[in-house]
Each structure stands twice: as C-alpha cells, then as structure tokens.
Short mmCIF file of C-alpha atoms in Angstrom, two decimals:
data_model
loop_
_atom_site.label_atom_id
_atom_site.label_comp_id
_atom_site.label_asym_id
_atom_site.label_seq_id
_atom_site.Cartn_x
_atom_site.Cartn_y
_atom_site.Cartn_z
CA UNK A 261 40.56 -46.69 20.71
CA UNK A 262 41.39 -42.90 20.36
CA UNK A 263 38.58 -40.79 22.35
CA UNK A 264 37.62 -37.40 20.35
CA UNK A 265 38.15 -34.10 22.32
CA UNK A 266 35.10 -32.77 23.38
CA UNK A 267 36.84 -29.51 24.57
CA UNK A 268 34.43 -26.33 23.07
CA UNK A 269 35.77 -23.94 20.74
CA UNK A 270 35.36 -20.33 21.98
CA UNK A 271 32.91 -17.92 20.23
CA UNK A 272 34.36 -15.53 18.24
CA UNK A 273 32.48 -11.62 18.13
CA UNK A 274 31.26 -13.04 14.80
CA UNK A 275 29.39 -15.90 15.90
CA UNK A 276 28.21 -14.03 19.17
CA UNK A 277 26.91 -11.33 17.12
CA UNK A 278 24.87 -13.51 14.14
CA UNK A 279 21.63 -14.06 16.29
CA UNK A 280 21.27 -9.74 16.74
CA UNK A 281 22.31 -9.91 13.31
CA UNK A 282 19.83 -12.56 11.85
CA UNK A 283 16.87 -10.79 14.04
CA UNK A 284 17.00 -7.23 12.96
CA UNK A 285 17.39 -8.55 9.66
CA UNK A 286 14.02 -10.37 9.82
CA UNK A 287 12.74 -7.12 11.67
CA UNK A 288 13.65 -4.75 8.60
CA UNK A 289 12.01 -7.44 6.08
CA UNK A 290 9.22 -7.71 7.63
CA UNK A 291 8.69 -3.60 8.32
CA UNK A 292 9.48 -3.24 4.49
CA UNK A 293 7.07 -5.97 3.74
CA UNK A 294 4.27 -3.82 5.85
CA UNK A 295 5.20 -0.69 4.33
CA UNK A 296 4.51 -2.16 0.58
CA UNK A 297 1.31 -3.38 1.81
CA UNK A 298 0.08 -0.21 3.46
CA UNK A 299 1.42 1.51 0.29
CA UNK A 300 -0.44 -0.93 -2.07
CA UNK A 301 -3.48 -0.25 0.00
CA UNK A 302 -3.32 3.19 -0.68
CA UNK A 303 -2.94 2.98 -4.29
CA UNK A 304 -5.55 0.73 -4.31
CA UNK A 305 -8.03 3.65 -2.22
CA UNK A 306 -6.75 6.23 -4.57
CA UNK A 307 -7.67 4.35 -7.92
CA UNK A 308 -11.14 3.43 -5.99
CA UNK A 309 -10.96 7.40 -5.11
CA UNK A 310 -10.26 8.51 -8.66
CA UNK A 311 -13.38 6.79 -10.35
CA UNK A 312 -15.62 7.56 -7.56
CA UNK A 313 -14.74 11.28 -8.15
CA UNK A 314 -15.05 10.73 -11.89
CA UNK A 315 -18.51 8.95 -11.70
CA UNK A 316 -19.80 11.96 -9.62
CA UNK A 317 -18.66 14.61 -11.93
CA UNK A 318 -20.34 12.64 -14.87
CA UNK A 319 -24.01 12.60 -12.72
CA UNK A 320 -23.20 16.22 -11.58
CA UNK A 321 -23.04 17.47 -15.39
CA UNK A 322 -25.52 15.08 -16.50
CA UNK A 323 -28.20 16.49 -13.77
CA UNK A 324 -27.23 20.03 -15.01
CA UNK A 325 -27.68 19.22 -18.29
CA UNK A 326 -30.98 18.50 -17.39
CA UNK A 327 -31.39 21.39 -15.41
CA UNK A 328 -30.59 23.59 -18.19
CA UNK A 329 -32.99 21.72 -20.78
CA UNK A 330 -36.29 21.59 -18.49
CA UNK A 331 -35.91 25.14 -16.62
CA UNK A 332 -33.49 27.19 -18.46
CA UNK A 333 -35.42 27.35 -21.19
CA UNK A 334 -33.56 24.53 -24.28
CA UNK A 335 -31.13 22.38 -24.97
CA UNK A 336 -27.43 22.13 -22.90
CA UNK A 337 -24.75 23.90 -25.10
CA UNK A 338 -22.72 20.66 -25.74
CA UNK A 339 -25.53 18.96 -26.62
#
C-alpha cells in the first residue's frame, strides 16, 4: 500500500493575503450598506419635512384669510 504525502504546500502572497482581502471587503459593504440607510433616512425626514412645511403654509394663509375677512373689513382677495 502506497502512503500519500502529507508534506504542506507553501502559501503563496496570494493565499496569505485573501483573509485582509475578504475582510476589508466585507468592511466596505457593510459601510456602503450604512451609508444608503442613513441616506434613505434622510430622504425619508426631508419628504416628512416637505409636507410638514406645506401643511403649515396652508393653516398660515388659511388663518389670514380669516384675519382679513373678520377685522380687515371683507372678503380675502383670492377668495
């Protein structure tokens, strides 16, 4: 019976180098995947942002209108 060689191969730079390789990889995914989050959050508080601003504009010029037509004396212009 012939008995296998059990004699290691030597590591090339290569295969030294994969595991530095393989973990920065996962590092830079997962930073990207943290920056599209924080940036979807953002959008997310703008657009929430945006319509707050717009509902508050609408009850400013709707209280003015109101203004106008009980103490200025008639009805709003754009009315």
């Amino acid at each position: 019976m012939a008995h296998a060689s059990h004699t290691p191969i030597a590591a090339g730079p290569q295969d030294m180098l994969q595991p530095v390789i393989d973990w920065s990889a996962q590092c830079v995914d997962g930073f990207l995947r943290a920056q599209k989050l924080q940036l979807d959050a953002l959008e997310v508080q703008s657009e929430i942002a945006r319509r707050a601003q717009a509902q508050v504009t609408a009850v400013a010029s709707e209280l003015w209108d109101e203004w106008i037509a009980h103490w200025g004396g008639g009805a709003p212009i754009d009315a």
